[in-house]
Structure formats: C-alpha cells, structure tokens
Short mmCIF file of C-alpha atoms and ligand atoms in Angstrom, two decimals:
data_model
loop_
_atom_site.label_atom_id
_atom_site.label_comp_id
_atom_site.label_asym_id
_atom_site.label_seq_id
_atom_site.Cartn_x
_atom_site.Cartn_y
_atom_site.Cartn_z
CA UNK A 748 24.91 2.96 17.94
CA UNK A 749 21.12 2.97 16.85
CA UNK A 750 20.69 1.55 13.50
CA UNK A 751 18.78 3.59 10.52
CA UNK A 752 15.37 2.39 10.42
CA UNK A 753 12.90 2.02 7.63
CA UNK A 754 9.16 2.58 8.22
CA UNK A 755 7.22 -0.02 6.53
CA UNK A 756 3.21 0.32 5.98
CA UNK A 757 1.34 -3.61 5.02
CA UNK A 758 -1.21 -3.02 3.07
CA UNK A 759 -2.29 -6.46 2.99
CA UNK A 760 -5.67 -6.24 4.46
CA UNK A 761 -6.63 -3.35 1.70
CA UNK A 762 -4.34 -4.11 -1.00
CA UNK A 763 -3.86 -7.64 -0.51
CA UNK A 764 -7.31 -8.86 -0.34
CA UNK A 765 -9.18 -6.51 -2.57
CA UNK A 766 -8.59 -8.74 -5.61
CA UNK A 767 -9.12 -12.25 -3.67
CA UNK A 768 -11.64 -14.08 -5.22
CA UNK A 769 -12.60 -15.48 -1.52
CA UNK A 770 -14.62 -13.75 0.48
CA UNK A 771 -12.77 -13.06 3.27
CA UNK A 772 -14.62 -12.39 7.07
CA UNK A 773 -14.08 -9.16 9.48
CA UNK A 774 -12.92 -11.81 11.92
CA UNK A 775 -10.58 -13.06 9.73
CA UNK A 776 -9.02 -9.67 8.80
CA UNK A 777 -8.86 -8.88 12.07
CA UNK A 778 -6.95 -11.94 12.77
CA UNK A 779 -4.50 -10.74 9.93
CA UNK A 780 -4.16 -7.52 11.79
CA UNK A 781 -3.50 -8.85 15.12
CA UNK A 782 -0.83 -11.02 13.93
CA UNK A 783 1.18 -8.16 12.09
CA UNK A 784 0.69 -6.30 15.00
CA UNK A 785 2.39 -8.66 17.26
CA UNK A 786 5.00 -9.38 14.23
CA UNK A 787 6.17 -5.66 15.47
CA UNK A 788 4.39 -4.48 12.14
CA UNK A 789 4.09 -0.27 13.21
CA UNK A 790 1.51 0.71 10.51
CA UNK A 791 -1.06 -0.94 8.35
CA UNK A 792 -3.61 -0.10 5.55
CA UNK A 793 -6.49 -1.65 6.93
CA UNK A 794 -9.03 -1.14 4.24
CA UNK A 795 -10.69 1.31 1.37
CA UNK A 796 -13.79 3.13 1.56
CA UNK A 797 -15.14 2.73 -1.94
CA UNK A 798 -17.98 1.11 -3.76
CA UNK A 799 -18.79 -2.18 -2.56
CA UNK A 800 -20.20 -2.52 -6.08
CA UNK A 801 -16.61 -1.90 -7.38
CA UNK A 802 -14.98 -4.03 -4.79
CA UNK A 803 -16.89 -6.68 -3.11
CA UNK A 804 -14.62 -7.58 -0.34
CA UNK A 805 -13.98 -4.11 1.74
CA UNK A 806 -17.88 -3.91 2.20
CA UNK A 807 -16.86 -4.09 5.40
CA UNK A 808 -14.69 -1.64 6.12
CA UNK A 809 -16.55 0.52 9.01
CA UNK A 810 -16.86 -2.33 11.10
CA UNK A 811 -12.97 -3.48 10.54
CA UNK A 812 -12.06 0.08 10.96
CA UNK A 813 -13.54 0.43 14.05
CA UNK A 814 -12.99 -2.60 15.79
CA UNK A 815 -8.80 -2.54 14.88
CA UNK A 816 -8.27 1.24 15.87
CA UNK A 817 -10.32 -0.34 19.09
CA UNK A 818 -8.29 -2.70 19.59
CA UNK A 819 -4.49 -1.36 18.17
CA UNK A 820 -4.82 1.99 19.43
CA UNK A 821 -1.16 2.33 19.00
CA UNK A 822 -1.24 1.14 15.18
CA UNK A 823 -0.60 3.41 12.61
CA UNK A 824 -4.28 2.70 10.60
CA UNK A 825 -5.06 4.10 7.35
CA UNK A 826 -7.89 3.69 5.34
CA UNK A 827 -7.86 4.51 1.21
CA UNK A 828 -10.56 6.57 0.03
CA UNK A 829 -10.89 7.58 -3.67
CA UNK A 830 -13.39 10.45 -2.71
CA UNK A 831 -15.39 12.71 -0.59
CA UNK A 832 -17.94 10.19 -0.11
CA UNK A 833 -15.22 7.66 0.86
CA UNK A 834 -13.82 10.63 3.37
CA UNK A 835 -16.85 11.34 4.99
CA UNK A 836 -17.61 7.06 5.36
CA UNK A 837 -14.48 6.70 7.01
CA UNK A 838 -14.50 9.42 9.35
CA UNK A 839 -18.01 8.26 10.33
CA UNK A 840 -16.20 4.86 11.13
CA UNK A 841 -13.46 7.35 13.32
CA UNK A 842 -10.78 6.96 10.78
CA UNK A 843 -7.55 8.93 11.67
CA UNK A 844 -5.56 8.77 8.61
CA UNK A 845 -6.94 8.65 4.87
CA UNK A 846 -5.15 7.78 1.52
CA UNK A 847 -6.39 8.96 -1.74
CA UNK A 848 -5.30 7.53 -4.86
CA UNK A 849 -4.76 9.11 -8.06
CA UNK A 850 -3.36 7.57 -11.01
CA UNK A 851 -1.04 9.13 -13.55
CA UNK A 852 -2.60 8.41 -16.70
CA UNK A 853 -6.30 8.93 -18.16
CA UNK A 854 -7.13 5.78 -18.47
CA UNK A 855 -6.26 3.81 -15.24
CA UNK A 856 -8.32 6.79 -13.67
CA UNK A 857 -10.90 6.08 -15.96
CA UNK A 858 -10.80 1.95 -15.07
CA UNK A 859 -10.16 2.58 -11.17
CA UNK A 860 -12.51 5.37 -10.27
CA UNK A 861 -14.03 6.36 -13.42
CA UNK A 862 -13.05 9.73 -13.64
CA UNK A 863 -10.68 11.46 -15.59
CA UNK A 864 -7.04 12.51 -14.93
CA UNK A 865 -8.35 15.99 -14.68
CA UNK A 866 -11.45 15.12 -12.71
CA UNK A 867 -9.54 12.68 -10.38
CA UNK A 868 -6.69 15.05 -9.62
CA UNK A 869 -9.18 17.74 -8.42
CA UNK A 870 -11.22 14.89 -6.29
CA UNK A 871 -8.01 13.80 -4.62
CA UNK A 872 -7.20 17.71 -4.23
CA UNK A 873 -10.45 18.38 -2.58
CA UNK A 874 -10.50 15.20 -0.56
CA UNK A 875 -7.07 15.49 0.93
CA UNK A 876 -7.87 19.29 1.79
CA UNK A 877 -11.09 18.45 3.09
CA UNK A 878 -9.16 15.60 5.25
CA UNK A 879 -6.65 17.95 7.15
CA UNK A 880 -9.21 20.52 7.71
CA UNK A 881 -10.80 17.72 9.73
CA UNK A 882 -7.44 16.85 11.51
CA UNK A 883 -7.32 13.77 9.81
CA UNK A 884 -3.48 12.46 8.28
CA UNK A 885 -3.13 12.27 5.22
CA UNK A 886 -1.12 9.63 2.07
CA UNK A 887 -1.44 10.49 -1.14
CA UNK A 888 -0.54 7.52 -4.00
CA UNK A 889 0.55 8.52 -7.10
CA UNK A 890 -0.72 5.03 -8.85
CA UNK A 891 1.01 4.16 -11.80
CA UNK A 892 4.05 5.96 -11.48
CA UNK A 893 6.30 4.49 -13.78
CA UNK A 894 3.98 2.46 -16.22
CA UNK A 895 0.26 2.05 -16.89
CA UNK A 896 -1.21 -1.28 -18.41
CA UNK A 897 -3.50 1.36 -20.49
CA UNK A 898 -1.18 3.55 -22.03
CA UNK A 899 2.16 1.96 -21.44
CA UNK A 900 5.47 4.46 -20.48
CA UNK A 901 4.62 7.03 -18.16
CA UNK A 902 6.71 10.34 -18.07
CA UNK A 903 8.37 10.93 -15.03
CA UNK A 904 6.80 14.92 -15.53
CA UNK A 905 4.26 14.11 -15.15
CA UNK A 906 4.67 12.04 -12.02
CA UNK A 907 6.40 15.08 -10.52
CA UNK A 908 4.02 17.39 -11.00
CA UNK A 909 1.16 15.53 -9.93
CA UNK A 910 2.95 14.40 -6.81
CA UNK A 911 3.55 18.41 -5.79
CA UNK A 912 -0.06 18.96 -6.58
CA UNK A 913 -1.22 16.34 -3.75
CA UNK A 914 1.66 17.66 -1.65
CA UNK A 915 0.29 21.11 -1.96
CA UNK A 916 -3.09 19.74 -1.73
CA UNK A 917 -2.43 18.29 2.04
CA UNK A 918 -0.68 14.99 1.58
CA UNK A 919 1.80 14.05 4.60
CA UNK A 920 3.42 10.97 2.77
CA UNK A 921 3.33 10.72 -0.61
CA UNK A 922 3.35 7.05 -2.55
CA UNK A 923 4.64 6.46 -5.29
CA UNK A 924 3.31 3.49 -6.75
CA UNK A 925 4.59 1.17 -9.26
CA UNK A 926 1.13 -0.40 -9.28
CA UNK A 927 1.95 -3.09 -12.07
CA UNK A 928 5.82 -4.37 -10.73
CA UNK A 929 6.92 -3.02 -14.49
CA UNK A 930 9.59 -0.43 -13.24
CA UNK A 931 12.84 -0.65 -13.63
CA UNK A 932 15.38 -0.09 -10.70
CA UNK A 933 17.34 3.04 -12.45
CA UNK A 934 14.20 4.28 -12.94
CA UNK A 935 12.61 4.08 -9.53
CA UNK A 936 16.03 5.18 -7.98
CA UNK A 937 15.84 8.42 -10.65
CA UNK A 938 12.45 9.49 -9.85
CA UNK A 939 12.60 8.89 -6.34
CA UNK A 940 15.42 10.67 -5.54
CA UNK A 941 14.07 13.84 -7.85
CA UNK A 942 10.54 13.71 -5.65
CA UNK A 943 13.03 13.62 -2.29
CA UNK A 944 14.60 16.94 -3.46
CA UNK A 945 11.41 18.40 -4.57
CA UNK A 946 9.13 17.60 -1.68
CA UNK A 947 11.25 18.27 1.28
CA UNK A 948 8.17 18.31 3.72
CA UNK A 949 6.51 15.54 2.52
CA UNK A 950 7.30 12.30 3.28
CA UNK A 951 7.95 10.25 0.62
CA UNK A 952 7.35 6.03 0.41
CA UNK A 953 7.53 4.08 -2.35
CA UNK A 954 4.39 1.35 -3.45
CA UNK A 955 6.16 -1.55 -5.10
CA UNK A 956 4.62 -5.36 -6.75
CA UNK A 957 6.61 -8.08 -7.48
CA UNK A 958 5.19 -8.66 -11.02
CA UNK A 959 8.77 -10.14 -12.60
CA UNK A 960 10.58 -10.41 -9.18
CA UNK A 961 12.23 -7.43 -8.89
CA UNK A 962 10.73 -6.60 -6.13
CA UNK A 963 13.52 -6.26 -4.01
CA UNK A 964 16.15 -5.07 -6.47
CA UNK A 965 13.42 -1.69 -6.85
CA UNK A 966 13.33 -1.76 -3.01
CA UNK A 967 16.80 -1.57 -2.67
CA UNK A 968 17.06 1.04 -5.99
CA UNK A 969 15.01 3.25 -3.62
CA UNK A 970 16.32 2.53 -0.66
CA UNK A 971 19.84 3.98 -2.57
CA UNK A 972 17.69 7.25 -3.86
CA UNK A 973 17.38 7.64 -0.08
CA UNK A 974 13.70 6.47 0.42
CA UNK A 975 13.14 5.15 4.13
CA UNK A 976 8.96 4.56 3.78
CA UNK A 977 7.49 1.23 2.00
CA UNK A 978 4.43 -0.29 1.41
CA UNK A 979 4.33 -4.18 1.38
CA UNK A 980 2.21 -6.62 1.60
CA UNK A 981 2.76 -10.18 4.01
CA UNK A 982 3.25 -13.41 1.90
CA UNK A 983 3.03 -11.18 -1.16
CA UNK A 984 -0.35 -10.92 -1.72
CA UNK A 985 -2.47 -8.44 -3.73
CA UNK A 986 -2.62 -6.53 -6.43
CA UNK A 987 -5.26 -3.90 -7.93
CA UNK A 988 -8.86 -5.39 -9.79
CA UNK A 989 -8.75 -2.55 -12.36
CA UNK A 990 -4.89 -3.25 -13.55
CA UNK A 991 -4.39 -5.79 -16.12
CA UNK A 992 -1.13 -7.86 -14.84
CA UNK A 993 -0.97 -6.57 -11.46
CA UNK A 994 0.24 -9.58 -9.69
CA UNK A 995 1.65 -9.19 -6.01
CA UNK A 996 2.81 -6.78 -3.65
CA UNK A 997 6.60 -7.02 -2.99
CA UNK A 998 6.01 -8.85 0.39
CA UNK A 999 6.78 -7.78 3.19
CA UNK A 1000 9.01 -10.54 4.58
CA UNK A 1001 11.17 -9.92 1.97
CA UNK A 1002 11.60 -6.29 2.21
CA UNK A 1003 12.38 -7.38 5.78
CA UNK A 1004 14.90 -9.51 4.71
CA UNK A 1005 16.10 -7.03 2.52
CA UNK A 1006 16.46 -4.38 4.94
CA UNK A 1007 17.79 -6.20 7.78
CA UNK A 1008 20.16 -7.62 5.88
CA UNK A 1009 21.60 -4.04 4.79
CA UNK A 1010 21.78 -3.36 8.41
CA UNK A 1011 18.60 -1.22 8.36
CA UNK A 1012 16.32 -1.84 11.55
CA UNK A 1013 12.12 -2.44 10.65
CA UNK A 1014 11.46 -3.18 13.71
CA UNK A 1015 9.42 -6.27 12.74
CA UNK A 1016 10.22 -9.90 13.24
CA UNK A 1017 10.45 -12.55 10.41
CA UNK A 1018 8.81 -15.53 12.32
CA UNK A 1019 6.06 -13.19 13.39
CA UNK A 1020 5.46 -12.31 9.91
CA UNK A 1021 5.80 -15.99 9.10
CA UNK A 1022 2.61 -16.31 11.63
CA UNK A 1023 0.56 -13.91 9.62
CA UNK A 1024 1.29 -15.99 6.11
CA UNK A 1025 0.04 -18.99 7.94
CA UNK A 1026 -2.90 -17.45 8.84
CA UNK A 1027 -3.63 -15.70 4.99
CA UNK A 1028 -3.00 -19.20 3.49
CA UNK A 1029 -5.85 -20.87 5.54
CA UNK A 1030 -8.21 -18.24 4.61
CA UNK A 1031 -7.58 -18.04 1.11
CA UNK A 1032 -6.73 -21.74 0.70
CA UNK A 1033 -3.57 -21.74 -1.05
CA UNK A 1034 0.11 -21.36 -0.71
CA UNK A 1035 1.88 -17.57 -0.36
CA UNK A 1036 4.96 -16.41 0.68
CA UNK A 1037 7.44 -14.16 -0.85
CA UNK A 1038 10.60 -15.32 -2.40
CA UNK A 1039 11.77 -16.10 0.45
CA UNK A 1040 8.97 -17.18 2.74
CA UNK A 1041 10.04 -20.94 1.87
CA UNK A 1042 13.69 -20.52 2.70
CA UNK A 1043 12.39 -18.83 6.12
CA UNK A 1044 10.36 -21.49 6.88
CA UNK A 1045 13.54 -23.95 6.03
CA UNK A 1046 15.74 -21.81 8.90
CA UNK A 1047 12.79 -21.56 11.09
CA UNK A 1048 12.70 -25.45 11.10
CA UNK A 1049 16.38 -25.94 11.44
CA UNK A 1050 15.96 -23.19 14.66
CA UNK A 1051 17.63 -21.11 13.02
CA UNK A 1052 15.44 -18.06 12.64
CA UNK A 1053 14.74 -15.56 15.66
N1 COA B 1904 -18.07 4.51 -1.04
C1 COA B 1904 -19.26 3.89 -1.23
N2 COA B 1904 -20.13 4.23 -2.19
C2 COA B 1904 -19.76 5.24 -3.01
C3 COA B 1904 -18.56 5.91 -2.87
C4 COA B 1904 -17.69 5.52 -1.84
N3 COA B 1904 -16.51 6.11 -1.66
N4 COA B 1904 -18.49 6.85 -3.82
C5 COA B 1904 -19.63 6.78 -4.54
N5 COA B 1904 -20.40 5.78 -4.05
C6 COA B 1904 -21.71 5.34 -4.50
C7 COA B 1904 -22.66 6.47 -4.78
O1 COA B 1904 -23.32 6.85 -3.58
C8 COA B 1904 -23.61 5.81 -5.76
O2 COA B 1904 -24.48 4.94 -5.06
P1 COA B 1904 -25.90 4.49 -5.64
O3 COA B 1904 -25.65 3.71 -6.90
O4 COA B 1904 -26.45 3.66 -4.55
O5 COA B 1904 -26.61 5.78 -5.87
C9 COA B 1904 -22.70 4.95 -6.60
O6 COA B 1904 -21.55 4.68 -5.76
C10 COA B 1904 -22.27 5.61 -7.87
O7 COA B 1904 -21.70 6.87 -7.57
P2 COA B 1904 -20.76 7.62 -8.59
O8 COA B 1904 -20.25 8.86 -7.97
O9 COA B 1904 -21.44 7.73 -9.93
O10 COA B 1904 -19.59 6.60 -8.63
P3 COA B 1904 -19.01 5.75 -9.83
O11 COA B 1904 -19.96 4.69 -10.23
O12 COA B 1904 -18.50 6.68 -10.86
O13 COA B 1904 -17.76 5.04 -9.08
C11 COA B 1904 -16.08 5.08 -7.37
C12 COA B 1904 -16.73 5.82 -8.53
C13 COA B 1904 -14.83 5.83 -7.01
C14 COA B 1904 -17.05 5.07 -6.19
C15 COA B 1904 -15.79 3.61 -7.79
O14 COA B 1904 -15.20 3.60 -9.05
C16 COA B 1904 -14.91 2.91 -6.80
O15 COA B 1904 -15.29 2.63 -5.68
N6 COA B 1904 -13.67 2.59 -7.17
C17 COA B 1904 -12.76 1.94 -6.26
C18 COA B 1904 -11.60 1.42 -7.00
C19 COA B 1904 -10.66 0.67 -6.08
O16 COA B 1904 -10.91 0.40 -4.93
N7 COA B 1904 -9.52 0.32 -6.67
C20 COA B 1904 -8.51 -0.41 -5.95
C21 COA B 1904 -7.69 0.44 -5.07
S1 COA B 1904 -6.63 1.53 -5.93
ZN1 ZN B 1905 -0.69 -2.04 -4.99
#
C-alpha cells in the first residue's frame, strides 16, 4: 500500500539566506537549488521580490528566478513578494507562483514592510487578487501566527480571520508561520486544526523555526492537527532580518527524519539533503545542520544511511 505523503516546500534559498551576513552568488544559489532538486526536494522558495535596500542579498532574484524555472522546469518555484511592485518584478522575471506575507500584529508589519496591519492586509488582498487574475499560484503566510517579538501573545482570532481574508482574497496554500520558533505544540496543533476546518479549499502548511528546539515536536503537533504541507529550510538555516530572536528554520532533514520515521513518505532523500548542507556550509563558512545533521553524517559514515 502507498504510504501518506507530506509535501514539503525549502525555503532555504529565500528564507535561509536573507539574513546571512555573506553575500551569497546566483551561482551559488543555484548550486543550492540543484542539489535539493536532485535530493528529490518537489518544491522550493527560491527568492523574494522586495527592496534590495531592505534586503541586500535577494538583489538578485530575476536572474535566479529565471535561470532555476530554466533549468527545473518541473520544480515547484515560488517567489515571496510583499507587494504589487514585487508582483509585477516577478512576473517580469516569468514567475509562476507568488507568496505574500502578512503579519498578524501592527508592529511586525510595521518592521517588515512598513505598513500597517490594516494597510498590509489590503496590499496582500490586492496582490494575491491581482496574482490569480494573471494565472499566477498563489501562498499566502500568515507571519507571526502564534507570537510576535513586538507585541508578544498573539490571539488565535485574529489569526483566523486574517487567514480567511487571504483565502478569500486568492491564496491556494495558506502558511501559517510561527516566524520566531516561540509556539507551543498544543497551540500549533489547536490552531491548525481550527484553520483545516475553516478553510476547506485552501491548502493549509505550516512555517515553523527551531528557536528552542522544538522544532520537530510543533511539526509533529501539526502533523496530529492533520497538516500534510511544511516549509523547512536544509541544515536549518534562516530566519527573518526584521524579527528580533528569529533563529533557524526547523530544517528540513529533520522534518525528514521526522516524517519518515512516522511512516509518512517526502519523497526526498537524507544523504541528498546531506549534499546540499555541504554545499551551504562552504558558502557561508561555518558549520549547519539540524539536530540531527551530525548523527546523519555518523550513519552515513558507518554506511548506514540510504
Ligand atoms: N521590490 C523592489 N523595490 C521596491 C518594491 C519591491 N517589491 N516595493 C517598493 N520598492 C521600492 C520603491 O520603488 C521605492 O524605490 P525608490 O526609493 O528607488 O523610489 C522604494 O522601494 C520605497 O518604496 P516604498 O513603497 O515607500 O517602500 P518602503 O520603503 O515603505 O518599503 C517594502 C516597503 C515592502 C518595499 C520594504 O519594506 C521591503 O522590501 N520589505 C521586505 C521585507 C522582507 O523581505 N522581509 C523578510 C521576508 S518576510
Ligand atoms: Zn521563516
């Protein structure tokens, strides 16, 4: 019998290297890309259409665009755009799928894209409509989703009924992002689970960082609420310039892990992903890996991994 699968998104080359402090080359992203790709990694987030002002190192996003949906055409590639100027960038660059981000609280707006709650839930609104009447697929994060470093608890309301506003808006997947690794499992299984009953037509993945190493655990809490769609990152890396204490992305070789290990098929293969950490520690010249990229590497040593 065919095992359940998960979908899993790496955001590594948007997420992951927006915050490095080393400037990192289109040939070196693309190097990232190709070796998810062969890891059997189905869909990445490639890159982010904002200011380069705001974020130095996606400057070059319609040249890495362009040259991975060139050369991936069968890779699921979004691109995150935080308005209608990023929209109309990235469809310039041929961009088939678009994720807006909107944050949950005033403040981490304010910080990210310097609007307003109000403000930035009528951009995302506009951009996502704007989006599908271009044919373009849409995500839609919901940043923030459980706690902002601005303003602390964040009611799970309001989560909801932001999330059906971007669902009614156009958004195909919704994400709902734990942006700062500060939620707790109950919590992520409660609100998930709540958002799978509400939006039945949406797809619905879940954003997670492994801030205190719970990474998994709120993997698995949503995985239990019924959740089939992550976002990780390989080796763990990333984490948002505008959020105070946003350390890493729950890797993606642990979700992997994870998942396998609960008998859930991701299609994608631990050595592979392995590969790609090799390749992210030489260009940003120091050591990564989940929590258990260094027990991999033990089995993978002893031939005892794939
Ligand atoms: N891409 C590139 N440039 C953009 C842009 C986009 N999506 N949106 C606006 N700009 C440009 C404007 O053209 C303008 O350029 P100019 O100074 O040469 O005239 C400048 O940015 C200011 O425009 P404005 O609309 O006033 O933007 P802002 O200064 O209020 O910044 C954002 C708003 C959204 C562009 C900016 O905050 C941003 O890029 N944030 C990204 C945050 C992010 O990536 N966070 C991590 C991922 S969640
Ligand atoms: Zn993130």
């Amino acid at each position: 019998m065919a095992r359940e699968a998960i979908h899993i998104t790496d955001v590594s080359p948007r997420d992951g290297l927006q915050n490095q402090a080393v400037a990192v080359s289109t040939a070196d992203k693309l190097e990232l890309v190709r070796r998810l790709a062969a890891a059997g990694v189905a869909s990445v987030e490639a890159t982010s259409f904002v200011s380069p002002k705001a974020v130095p190192q996606m400057a070059d996003a319609a040249e890495l665009l362009r040259e991975v949906q060139a050369a991936w055409p069968a890779l699921r590639v979004s691109a995150l755009v935080p308005n209608v100027r990023g929209l109309e960038r990235a469809q310039a660059a041929g961009a088939r799928e678009v994720a807006v981000v909107l944050s949950a609280t005033e403040t981490m707006n304010r910080r990210n894209i310097n609007m307003g709650l109000d403000e930035a839930t009528e951009v995302s609104a506009q951009t996502l409509q704007q989006a599908r009447a271009a044919g373009l697929a849409t995500r839609a994060y919901v940043a923030v989703a459980f706690e902002c470093p601005f303003e602390g608890a964040v009611p799970a309301e309001r989560v909801f009924a932001l999330a059906q506003r971007m669902a009614a808006a156009g958004a195909q997947e919704l994400v709902v992002a734990d942006t700062i690794g500060a939620a707790a499992p109950t919590e992520v299984k409660a609100r998930l689970a709540t958002l799978l009953q509400a939006l039945p037509g949406t797809a619905l993945a879940v954003h997670l960082h492994d801030t205190r190493g719970l990474g998994s655990a709120l993997a698995f809490a949503a995985l239990e609420a019924g959740v089939r769609r992550f976002d990780a990152s390989v080796g763990g890396i990333g984490g948002c310039p505008f959020a105070p204490g946003a350390a890493g992305n729950l890797a993606t070789e642990d979700l992997v892990l994870m998942a396998e290990g609960c008998g859930l098929d991701t299609g994608i293969s631990l050595p592979g992903l392995l590969h790609a950490v090799d390749h992210a520690e030489a260009v940003l010249g120091r050591p990564l890996g989940g929590r258990s990229a260094a027990w991999l590497r033990r089995q993978q040593e002893r031939g005892l991994l794939g």
